[in-house]
Amino acid sequence: MKAPTKRRRAPPGPLDYTRRAWMRFVLLAVFVFLYAPLAALIAFSFNDSKRNIVWRGFTTKYYEKAAANEVLVEAFVNSLLIAFFTAAVATVLGAAAAWLLWRYRFPFKWVCEGAVALPIVIPEICMGVAMLVFFSRIGWPDDLPWPLNLSRIGIAHVSFAFPFVAFVVRARLASFNRELEEAARDLGAGPWAALRDTVIPHMRPGFMAGALLAFILSLDDFVITFFTSGPDTITFPVKVYSMVRFSVTPEVNAASTVLVAVTAAATALAVGLRNRQFREGFL
Amino acid sequence: MTAPVIRAAGLRKRFGTVEAVRDVSLEIRAGEFFALLGPSGCGKTTVLRMLAGLEQPDAGTVFIDGRDMTGEPPNRRSVNMVFQSYALFPHLSARDNVAYGLRASGTGRAEARSRAEETLELVALGGYGGRMPDQLSGGERQRVALARALVKRPRALLLDEPLSALDAPLREQMRFELVRLRETVGIAFVLVTHDREEALSMADRAAVMEGGTIRQTAPPVELYERPADRFVAGFIGAVNLIAGTGRQVGNGSFEIDAPGLGVRLRGAEAPGLQSGCAVWLAVRPEKIAITRPGDEPSGAAAANRLAGTVEEVSYRGGLSIYCIRVGPSPEGTVRVARPNAGSALVQPFTVGDRAVLTWPAEAGTVLVS
Ligand SMILES: Nc1ncnc2c1ncn2[C@@H]1O[C@H](COP(=O)(O)OP(=O)(O)O)[C@@H](O)[C@H]1O
Ligand SMILES: [Mg+2]
């Protein structure tokens, strides 16, 4: 039998980026810069050594140690609680703001649009100071029982996270065919029923993306939290920061790895939800 | 005669500086196929949306079934709309789309479901109920949109350019199906279209719109044979317009002095004509007989006679169009359509031939505007 004639590979086409050597090198460099520190962090969280310099063997004891650190666990629970609260409230507020700005024309609408977008561009440090001044000025109580003592942080987080939700939902609304809402009205639905049956199903992927964004923004926020947290309302990033000030122990690595895992899981969930088809009828 | 299903009087609508609709009045009779015909941007969609209640008129009233519905929202009006984009709910199956209107007005689940299935069968989509809109072809989506609007048994169905998104063979077929569907369900259809053939072939009556106003409302034959003005004459079909001065001569006839051609022509008398006013004689190309000099008919069939030279021959398959120069001015050409009854391989006239054009008085319409 004749051996198949050896075919020469065609030269790379204009869009075959990954077939060019220098392009591969650039890609590799990007990935190294992005993920090497993270990989080191995760790897050294399993390092059986107090000083994070040389590899001394695998262990999970620093996870146990972190789990036994009551202040750290409390901070972690606080962070999760605030993140869920922020995601829920910011999604409702952001979606409502996006819908109002999309649906209606009113005087000084451009002012409102700018005001909603402002927290995205304002430096966090300014937001933090402003929040600090605001809460002390109105005399927001300091001595509320848990979890109400987290309310200052929660409110601050909602106020900087909801514009992001509004942004995402607004982008989604831009692709809405208004004839759908009109068709619902024409077929007998009242204004609210038409909204519920046409606009809201269309916005749903925006809710998902917005809620996730708000969750992650809240979970890893440091600056604004730093200014609004009290002596006994510590969150996870703030606690990690205070631990790092003494030394970077494998315990800090372990705690940070958990945070990375939670964030990655939330992202995976959102992507999964988006890919799943929403197919629901009412019959 | 029965009362009109829809009566609109003096509708006006302005969008910013654009006067989209100005003073539109119309009547839709029970069970008729009514077409709203006009070029793009003339305000057809706006009129239809005001009938449906999706747009509030700045002035004027809309009566549905004799009741003043001007301020009522769309969900209170017993008319339903088929949107140009079909506007099917993408997250609902075909069956749920059709059942939506019933459910929204409080019909029970089981009844809504069975009536949805029935209506899908009516539009030849039995068994498609479980499909999602993105699993349907363009034609099938349109049928779902039709079923969704029909399922509520409205008094009139409003259709906005329903065939424009379909490809040509399907469009042809859907024309017949729409006419048959209207006969089956027996309600009035109001069709908005910019396609004159669509309006002529489907409608019982049609209104020709231009610049936000209705120019003429009449059955298709009348629009074609007796257009009210030059715009209608030209929009409904190809037409020769010969300018001149009119003179009444009695016995149903009207004479026109056409100074450009140096002849006197006769056309059917129309109401409102006065001696001495500027008029146009409108003659359709296929109503003019073309003959060689000396062969022309005589008597009433040759009440109008023009002689000229063949300037252009354009072969169109079933017929040929001849451009005949009958006068020196730029408007001095007349278009004649002649069916290619025999073999078209040898055209009876070629460029440069002398020809005589004749047509009877009643073939032309005298227009004053
Ligand atoms: N919502 C609107 N806002 C501003 N202008 C509009 C709106 N709807 C229609 N128009 C204008 O009104 C005129 C008539 O539009 P339309 O009724 O859609 O015409 P048609 O359906 O005959 O093409 C057009 O000039 C169009 O630009
Ligand atoms: Mg239109």
XYZ file of C-alpha atoms and ligand atoms in Angstrom:
680
model
C 0.000 0.000 0.000
C 1.186 3.421 -0.820
C 1.844 5.723 2.042
C -0.421 8.735 1.970
C 1.299 11.699 0.434
C 2.557 13.973 3.129
C 0.636 17.222 2.987
C 2.412 20.389 3.856
C 0.659 22.509 6.399
C -0.853 25.609 4.898
C 0.709 28.878 6.063
C -1.233 30.477 8.917
C -4.248 32.496 7.828
C -4.929 36.010 9.038
C -7.064 34.813 11.954
C -4.930 31.810 12.951
C -3.314 33.796 15.734
C -2.244 30.819 17.801
C -0.251 29.375 14.921
C 2.263 32.173 14.953
C 5.166 31.525 17.296
C 5.555 35.073 18.590
C 1.838 35.248 19.233
C 2.031 32.077 21.294
C 4.861 33.573 23.296
C 2.844 36.719 24.023
C -0.129 34.640 25.080
C 2.026 32.555 27.367
C 3.562 35.653 28.934
C 0.095 37.090 29.582
C -1.040 33.919 31.262
C 2.106 33.757 33.396
C 1.709 37.332 34.573
C -1.979 36.801 35.275
C -1.863 33.481 37.011
C 1.622 32.863 38.376
C 1.056 34.872 41.587
C -2.268 33.153 42.097
C -0.760 29.739 41.474
C 2.045 30.480 43.951
C -0.490 31.624 46.535
C -2.500 28.427 46.195
C 0.564 26.178 46.097
C 2.155 27.671 49.196
C -1.097 27.377 51.126
C -0.334 23.636 51.097
C 3.349 24.112 52.008
C 4.406 22.457 55.212
C 6.585 25.335 56.326
C 6.058 28.370 58.489
C 8.141 30.561 56.268
C 6.874 30.727 52.730
C 10.169 30.385 50.947
C 10.984 26.781 50.182
C 8.722 23.819 49.558
C 8.765 21.436 52.530
C 6.013 18.988 51.605
C 2.214 18.865 51.342
C -0.086 19.610 54.254
C -3.586 20.901 54.896
C -2.856 21.942 58.443
C -2.960 25.638 57.638
C -6.530 25.228 56.445
C -7.327 23.626 59.766
C -5.533 26.445 61.506
C -7.435 29.059 59.523
C -10.719 27.289 60.234
C -9.879 27.330 63.926
C -9.189 31.060 63.851
C -12.506 32.345 65.184
C -12.003 35.947 64.155
C -11.105 34.868 60.620
C -14.180 32.613 60.355
C -16.412 35.356 61.714
C -14.975 37.776 59.156
C -15.605 35.241 56.431
C -19.235 34.746 57.469
C -19.687 38.518 57.660
C -18.277 38.931 54.156
C -20.561 36.269 52.698
C -23.590 37.747 54.437
C -22.813 41.250 53.181
C -22.141 39.924 49.681
C -25.491 38.131 49.492
C -27.320 41.150 50.844
C -25.535 43.437 48.389
C -26.222 41.134 45.456
C -29.939 40.967 46.262
C -30.549 44.660 46.958
C -28.201 46.012 44.279
C -29.845 43.799 41.656
C -33.322 45.069 42.462
C -32.207 48.703 42.653
C -29.952 48.475 39.613
C -32.579 46.744 37.494
C -35.209 49.302 38.515
C -32.863 52.200 37.710
C -31.958 50.665 34.344
C -35.599 50.093 33.476
C -36.670 53.623 34.424
C -33.864 55.177 32.407
C -34.659 52.935 29.432
C -38.421 53.224 29.517
C -39.188 56.834 30.292
C -38.252 60.255 29.090
C -38.283 62.950 31.735
C -36.676 66.343 32.347
C -33.013 66.205 33.386
C -32.812 62.550 32.464
C -29.180 63.026 31.447
C -28.397 64.257 34.965
C -29.929 61.105 36.417
C -28.010 58.917 34.001
C -24.757 60.596 35.000
C -25.579 60.342 38.691
C -26.244 56.619 38.395
C -22.951 56.032 36.585
C -20.917 58.230 38.937
C -20.058 55.623 41.608
C -18.382 53.538 38.887
C -15.811 56.236 38.152
C -15.403 57.905 41.568
C -12.195 56.747 43.290
C -12.996 54.222 45.975
C -11.111 56.184 48.570
C -13.450 59.153 48.042
C -16.478 56.897 48.327
C -15.030 55.450 51.510
C -14.379 58.812 53.140
C -17.776 60.098 52.023
C -19.473 57.065 53.546
C -17.562 57.494 56.794
C -18.543 61.162 57.057
C -22.122 60.396 56.034
C -22.709 57.684 58.633
C -21.126 59.616 61.495
C -22.994 62.776 60.475
C -26.426 61.151 60.527
C -25.456 59.318 63.708
C -25.969 55.793 62.418
C -25.967 53.613 65.588
C -22.683 51.811 66.258
C -23.865 49.312 68.830
C -26.443 47.260 66.937
C -26.486 43.512 67.542
C -25.115 41.148 64.898
C -25.957 41.024 61.994
C -27.461 44.539 62.032
C -24.072 45.973 62.923
C -23.052 45.092 59.359
C -25.711 47.423 57.958
C -23.279 50.290 57.348
C -21.022 48.120 55.233
C -24.020 46.605 53.466
C -25.498 49.984 52.572
C -22.118 51.256 51.395
C -21.636 48.171 49.247
C -25.092 48.451 47.688
C -24.451 52.067 46.788
C -21.271 51.322 44.875
C -22.409 48.001 43.396
C -25.860 48.895 42.037
C -24.577 51.151 39.233
C -22.708 48.151 37.862
C -25.944 46.156 37.855
C -27.773 49.063 36.207
C -25.066 49.189 33.568
C -25.319 45.478 32.764
C -29.133 45.418 32.743
C -29.319 48.560 30.628
C -27.056 46.966 28.046
C -29.345 43.963 27.990
C -32.463 46.130 27.599
C -31.004 47.799 24.536
C -31.664 44.591 22.597
C -35.311 44.369 23.680
C -37.894 44.512 20.894
C -40.540 46.889 22.189
C -43.130 45.300 19.948
C -43.086 42.355 22.361
C -44.434 44.505 25.157
C -46.949 46.071 22.797
C -48.023 42.635 21.609
C -48.704 41.611 25.200
C -50.779 44.766 25.744
C -52.605 44.179 22.474
C -53.436 40.631 23.540
C -55.092 41.814 26.720
C -52.363 42.181 29.334
C -52.342 45.228 31.598
C -49.193 47.341 31.873
C -47.737 45.353 34.794
C -48.579 41.961 33.343
C -46.982 42.969 30.047
C -43.842 44.046 31.907
C -43.738 40.781 33.843
C -44.273 38.627 30.757
C -41.996 40.321 28.244
C -39.466 42.807 29.635
C -38.502 40.907 32.771
C -37.848 37.568 31.025
C -35.649 39.461 28.613
C -33.744 41.159 31.456
C -33.147 37.901 33.321
C -29.622 37.169 32.028
C -28.772 40.747 33.019
C -30.031 40.059 36.557
C -27.760 37.018 36.758
C -24.682 38.827 35.512
C -25.454 41.894 37.621
C -26.073 39.931 40.814
C -22.835 38.013 40.369
C -20.915 41.206 39.717
C -22.364 42.813 42.838
C -21.584 39.681 44.865
C -17.944 39.603 43.830
C -17.475 43.381 44.123
C -18.830 43.220 47.657
C -16.931 40.087 48.665
C -13.479 41.435 47.875
C -13.979 45.120 48.584
C -11.368 46.517 50.909
C -11.190 50.305 50.714
C -14.830 51.241 51.249
C -15.276 48.519 53.846
C -12.226 49.759 55.716
C -13.861 53.151 56.182
C -17.289 51.856 57.142
C -16.428 48.904 59.371
C -16.471 49.343 63.123
C -14.279 47.679 65.762
C -16.344 44.485 65.800
C -17.514 44.415 62.218
C -14.569 42.976 60.413
C -14.780 41.491 56.936
C -12.580 38.917 55.323
C -10.372 41.202 53.175
C -9.889 43.578 56.092
C -8.929 40.691 58.374
C -6.504 39.268 55.831
C -4.917 42.682 55.500
C -4.423 42.936 59.248
C -2.874 39.449 59.342
C -0.516 40.254 56.463
C 0.748 43.309 58.300
C 2.526 40.991 60.749
C 3.706 38.351 58.292
C 2.558 36.427 55.253
C 1.877 33.077 56.826
C 0.575 29.971 55.036
C -2.600 30.588 57.035
C -3.177 33.787 55.087
C -2.521 31.844 51.902
C -5.062 29.216 52.903
C -7.688 31.855 53.712
C -7.066 33.657 50.428
C -7.303 30.389 48.512
C -10.767 29.871 49.961
C -11.755 33.327 48.746
C -10.436 32.529 45.262
C -12.413 29.270 45.311
C -15.653 31.010 46.311
C -15.234 33.619 43.592
C -14.428 31.001 40.970
C -17.427 28.922 42.032
C -19.750 31.929 41.780
C -18.437 32.711 38.307
C -18.817 29.107 37.182
C -22.373 29.104 38.494
C -23.236 32.244 36.574
C -21.738 30.938 33.346
C -23.582 27.670 33.843
C -26.869 29.456 34.423
C -26.383 31.554 31.354
C -25.721 28.534 29.185
C -28.744 26.697 30.435
C -31.750 27.473 28.315
C -34.592 29.099 30.113
C -37.559 27.223 28.758
C -40.631 27.676 30.828
C -44.241 27.853 29.806
C -47.314 28.526 31.808
C -49.541 25.786 30.444
C -75.706 48.110 5.218
C -74.245 47.039 8.533
C -72.483 49.477 10.825
C -68.715 49.740 10.363
C -66.525 47.666 12.696
C -63.961 50.431 12.927
C -64.579 54.068 12.216
C -61.816 56.616 12.529
C -62.525 60.290 12.130
C -60.021 63.120 11.772
C -57.002 61.259 13.148
C -53.858 63.318 13.571
C -50.485 62.405 14.990
C -47.305 64.393 15.230
C -43.887 63.090 16.315
C -41.804 66.114 17.232
C -41.683 68.097 14.015
C -42.915 65.250 11.802
C -46.618 65.279 11.024
C -46.936 61.534 10.562
C -50.715 61.476 10.141
C -52.943 64.436 9.326
C -56.675 64.169 9.164
C -57.230 60.516 8.341
C -60.790 59.224 8.333
C -61.769 55.730 7.363
C -64.411 53.075 7.846
C -63.794 49.359 7.986
C -66.917 47.338 7.254
C -67.713 44.064 8.951
C -65.901 41.161 7.355
C -64.132 43.077 4.622
C -60.506 42.846 3.543
C -59.288 46.421 3.744
C -55.848 47.525 2.614
C -53.968 50.643 3.644
C -51.578 51.232 0.781
C -48.854 53.822 0.469
C -45.139 54.432 0.097
C -42.841 53.858 3.037
C -43.023 56.623 5.650
C -46.476 57.871 4.666
C -47.964 57.065 8.089
C -49.663 53.704 7.508
C -48.175 52.034 10.582
C -49.047 55.042 12.724
C -52.703 54.854 11.619
C -52.814 51.141 12.372
C -51.234 51.668 15.796
C -53.806 54.329 16.609
C -56.576 51.869 15.711
C -54.966 49.266 18.004
C -54.496 51.778 20.817
C -50.698 51.547 20.808
C -50.468 55.217 19.878
C -52.715 58.010 21.139
C -53.916 60.379 18.387
C -53.327 64.111 18.919
C -56.804 64.685 17.537
C -59.650 62.607 16.175
C -61.656 59.645 17.384
C -61.646 55.888 16.938
C -64.893 53.967 17.159
C -64.833 50.188 17.414
C -68.191 48.513 17.068
C -69.823 51.907 17.434
C -68.190 52.609 20.807
C -65.768 55.481 21.255
C -62.451 53.818 22.127
C -60.175 56.799 21.585
C -58.683 56.924 25.069
C -58.842 53.217 25.808
C -55.653 51.145 26.181
C -54.971 48.327 23.693
C -56.025 45.586 26.117
C -59.588 46.957 26.131
C -60.007 47.007 22.357
C -61.530 44.081 20.517
C -59.024 44.243 17.685
C -55.726 42.393 17.500
C -52.533 43.115 15.687
C -49.985 41.091 13.723
C -46.719 42.969 14.061
C -44.230 43.469 11.284
C -41.546 41.723 13.353
C -44.178 39.115 14.419
C -43.137 39.916 18.028
C -43.454 36.303 19.181
C -42.518 35.866 22.832
C -39.135 34.134 22.514
C -39.316 32.327 25.852
C -42.738 30.750 25.151
C -43.567 27.828 22.880
C -45.803 28.339 19.852
C -48.772 27.014 21.834
C -48.066 29.280 24.807
C -47.653 32.223 22.471
C -51.087 31.570 20.993
C -52.643 30.940 24.394
C -51.151 34.123 25.845
C -54.040 36.392 24.921
C -56.592 33.994 26.375
C -54.642 33.550 29.596
C -54.081 37.303 29.918
C -57.832 37.862 29.835
C -58.553 35.163 32.367
C -59.447 32.069 30.335
C -58.772 28.804 32.149
C -55.660 26.768 31.480
C -57.364 23.802 29.813
C -59.621 25.864 27.598
C -56.783 28.179 26.590
C -54.722 25.177 25.619
C -57.379 23.529 23.499
C -58.328 26.764 21.761
C -54.659 27.469 21.078
C -54.289 24.051 19.457
C -57.450 24.630 17.417
C -56.216 27.965 16.166
C -52.805 26.538 15.302
C -54.623 23.957 13.195
C -56.567 26.741 11.509
C -53.275 28.203 10.270
C -52.021 24.724 9.264
C -49.605 24.438 12.191
C -51.234 21.513 13.994
C -48.522 19.611 15.861
C -46.157 22.582 16.020
C -47.433 23.715 19.424
C -44.370 22.555 21.332
C -41.832 24.343 19.157
C -40.057 27.426 20.372
C -40.091 30.496 18.084
C -36.413 30.049 17.192
C -37.176 26.534 15.962
C -39.679 27.834 13.391
C -39.086 29.141 9.874
C -40.101 32.683 8.914
C -43.359 31.515 7.364
C -44.222 29.360 10.369
C -43.496 32.217 12.747
C -45.871 34.375 10.823
C -48.598 31.758 11.084
C -48.067 31.603 14.838
C -48.390 35.400 14.956
C -51.633 35.122 12.978
C -52.981 32.419 15.258
C -52.026 34.399 18.336
C -53.997 37.404 17.111
C -56.968 35.346 15.876
C -57.397 33.193 18.966
C -59.174 35.986 20.825
C -61.768 36.200 18.048
C -61.287 39.934 17.541
C -63.717 42.078 15.557
C -60.894 43.013 13.216
C -57.363 41.813 12.604
C -54.727 44.488 11.990
C -51.754 43.357 9.910
C -48.655 45.526 9.483
C -46.750 44.536 6.334
C -47.215 40.852 7.164
C -45.637 39.553 3.969
C -42.656 41.864 3.651
C -40.271 39.589 5.570
C -41.026 36.512 3.448
C -39.231 35.486 0.271
C -41.056 35.893 -3.030
C -42.614 32.417 -3.623
C -43.817 32.188 -0.029
C -45.215 35.699 -0.218
C -47.291 34.735 -3.249
C -48.674 31.688 -1.460
C -49.401 33.570 1.764
C -51.509 36.096 -0.163
C -53.960 33.394 -1.104
C -53.855 31.888 2.361
C -54.607 35.206 4.019
C -57.617 35.733 1.763
C -58.837 32.207 2.484
C -58.217 32.628 6.198
C -60.310 35.782 6.207
C -63.135 33.927 4.494
C -62.897 31.155 7.102
C -62.920 33.354 10.172
C -65.214 35.986 8.686
C -63.783 39.004 10.507
C -62.459 42.195 8.968
C -58.759 42.283 8.020
C -56.916 45.582 7.811
C -53.710 45.097 5.862
C -50.960 47.705 5.774
C -48.679 47.396 2.774
C -46.473 49.375 0.429
C -46.882 46.723 -2.289
C -49.638 47.699 -4.720
C -49.959 44.187 -6.120
C -50.613 42.885 -2.629
C -53.344 45.445 -2.077
C -54.908 44.992 -5.514
C -54.959 41.201 -5.358
C -56.172 40.774 -1.784
C -58.308 43.700 -0.743
C -62.016 44.298 -1.159
C -61.312 47.981 -0.665
C -58.111 49.917 -0.322
C -57.114 53.363 0.886
C -54.126 54.980 -0.806
C -52.098 57.124 1.600
C -49.465 59.710 0.934
C -47.817 62.250 3.221
C -50.027 61.369 6.183
C -53.344 61.693 4.348
C -55.641 59.340 2.495
C -55.848 60.242 -1.179
C -58.576 57.809 -2.211
C -60.539 54.914 -0.758
C -62.127 52.557 -3.262
C -62.243 48.961 -4.469
C -59.041 47.982 -6.336
C -60.676 48.094 -9.780
C -61.852 51.620 -9.196
C -58.445 52.720 -7.884
C -56.896 51.383 -11.042
C -59.517 52.511 -13.548
C -60.644 55.767 -11.967
C -57.814 57.119 -9.786
C -58.652 60.314 -7.944
C -55.396 62.125 -8.602
C -52.018 61.830 -10.243
C -50.410 60.304 -7.160
C -52.926 57.477 -6.937
C -52.797 56.921 -10.700
C -49.022 56.541 -10.627
C -48.792 54.581 -7.388
C -51.347 51.964 -8.389
C -49.735 51.224 -11.755
C -47.857 52.548 -14.747
C -49.685 55.464 -16.335
C -49.310 58.069 -19.075
C -50.157 61.569 -17.880
C -50.904 64.144 -20.557
C -51.239 67.733 -19.319
C -53.726 70.125 -20.883
C -56.693 72.415 -20.435
C -60.101 70.872 -19.914
C -63.387 71.645 -21.629
C -66.771 70.111 -20.903
C -68.520 68.822 -24.022
C -71.531 67.079 -22.480
C -72.792 63.503 -22.808
C -70.348 62.147 -20.229
C -67.269 63.222 -22.103
C -64.561 65.794 -21.559
C -62.160 67.370 -23.978
C -58.570 68.267 -23.320
C -56.417 70.637 -25.296
C -52.906 69.317 -24.994
C -50.759 72.199 -26.189
C -47.562 70.170 -26.049
C -48.949 67.700 -28.555
C -51.150 70.046 -30.548
C -54.122 67.699 -30.384
C -57.462 67.443 -28.712
C -58.121 64.378 -26.541
C -61.206 62.964 -24.901
C -61.556 61.320 -21.508
C -64.309 60.141 -19.217
C -65.985 62.899 -17.297
C -65.371 62.933 -13.587
C -67.162 64.932 -10.897
C -65.657 68.269 -10.016
C -64.329 68.966 -13.493
C -64.781 72.461 -14.852
C -64.119 73.969 -18.217
C -60.894 75.904 -18.460
C -58.997 74.324 -15.605
C -55.628 72.626 -15.861
C -56.124 68.875 -16.074
C -54.227 65.714 -16.800
C -55.435 62.825 -18.882
C -54.352 59.541 -17.315
C -54.199 56.542 -19.649
C -52.829 53.125 -18.696
C -50.259 51.770 -21.183
C -52.220 48.573 -21.880
C -55.350 50.485 -22.894
C -53.671 52.103 -25.876
C -53.723 50.302 -29.222
C -50.611 50.628 -31.350
C -50.937 50.213 -35.123
C -49.108 51.099 -38.308
C -50.301 54.295 -40.007
C -53.409 53.500 -42.032
C -54.273 50.345 -40.049
C -55.754 52.197 -37.082
C -59.320 51.472 -35.977
C -62.028 54.024 -36.483
C -65.089 55.207 -34.599
C -65.344 55.220 -30.798
C -62.271 53.011 -30.351
C -60.227 55.784 -31.933
C -61.746 58.726 -30.098
C -58.171 59.650 -29.250
C -55.448 59.459 -31.821
C -51.745 60.286 -31.644
C -49.070 59.605 -34.213
C -45.396 59.240 -33.485
C -42.139 57.332 -33.796
C -41.089 54.242 -31.819
C -38.227 55.345 -29.601
C -37.653 52.319 -27.438
C -38.846 48.711 -27.245
C -38.562 46.884 -23.950
C -39.290 43.170 -23.847
C -40.938 42.028 -20.582
C -41.836 38.419 -21.301
C -45.600 38.343 -21.488
C -45.735 41.827 -22.906
C -43.571 44.425 -24.539
C -43.434 48.093 -23.627
C -43.076 50.608 -26.430
C -42.032 54.198 -25.895
C -43.489 56.353 -28.629
C -42.385 59.930 -29.191
C -45.486 61.920 -30.083
C -44.226 65.439 -29.403
C -40.985 67.388 -29.097
C -41.174 68.195 -25.360
C -39.550 65.915 -22.754
C -43.026 64.743 -21.702
C -43.895 64.029 -25.299
C -43.535 60.259 -25.026
C -46.312 57.751 -24.480
C -45.772 54.262 -23.106
C -47.795 51.481 -24.645
C -47.980 47.916 -23.351
C -48.775 45.250 -25.909
C -49.246 41.580 -25.027
C -46.915 39.260 -26.893
C -49.767 37.073 -28.123
C -47.969 35.626 -31.148
C -44.280 34.852 -31.251
C -42.310 37.620 -29.644
C -39.206 36.627 -31.576
C -40.204 39.054 -34.309
C -41.421 42.291 -32.750
C -44.052 44.014 -34.906
C -42.446 47.391 -34.249
C -38.806 48.327 -34.019
C -37.084 51.551 -33.092
C -37.668 54.240 -35.674
C -40.965 52.839 -37.011
C -43.903 55.197 -37.429
C -46.882 54.200 -35.303
C -50.393 55.405 -34.552
C -51.823 55.223 -31.053
C -55.572 55.088 -30.473
C -57.758 54.635 -27.453
C -61.432 55.136 -26.636
C -62.587 58.059 -24.532
C -63.569 55.924 -21.547
C -60.063 54.391 -21.313
C -58.656 57.623 -19.930
C -59.441 59.441 -16.709
C -59.330 63.203 -16.420
C -57.590 64.355 -13.257
C -57.613 67.819 -11.787
C -54.811 67.327 -9.252
N -42.247 56.778 17.418
C -41.910 57.666 16.456
N -41.114 58.707 16.759
C -40.784 59.617 15.813
N -41.172 59.565 14.536
C -41.960 58.543 14.166
C -42.367 57.534 15.097
N -43.145 56.649 14.451
C -43.216 57.073 13.172
N -42.524 58.210 12.996
C -42.415 58.987 11.738
O -43.703 59.148 11.212
C -43.718 58.953 9.824
C -44.681 57.850 9.447
O -44.205 56.629 9.934
P -44.950 55.248 9.735
O -46.346 55.370 10.209
O -44.119 54.195 10.363
O -44.929 55.094 8.150
P -45.174 53.788 7.263
O -45.658 52.687 8.117
O -46.163 54.220 6.242
O -43.859 53.486 6.619
C -42.291 58.664 9.408
O -41.727 59.855 8.931
C -41.629 58.236 10.681
O -40.278 58.605 10.688
Mg -44.726 50.782 8.477
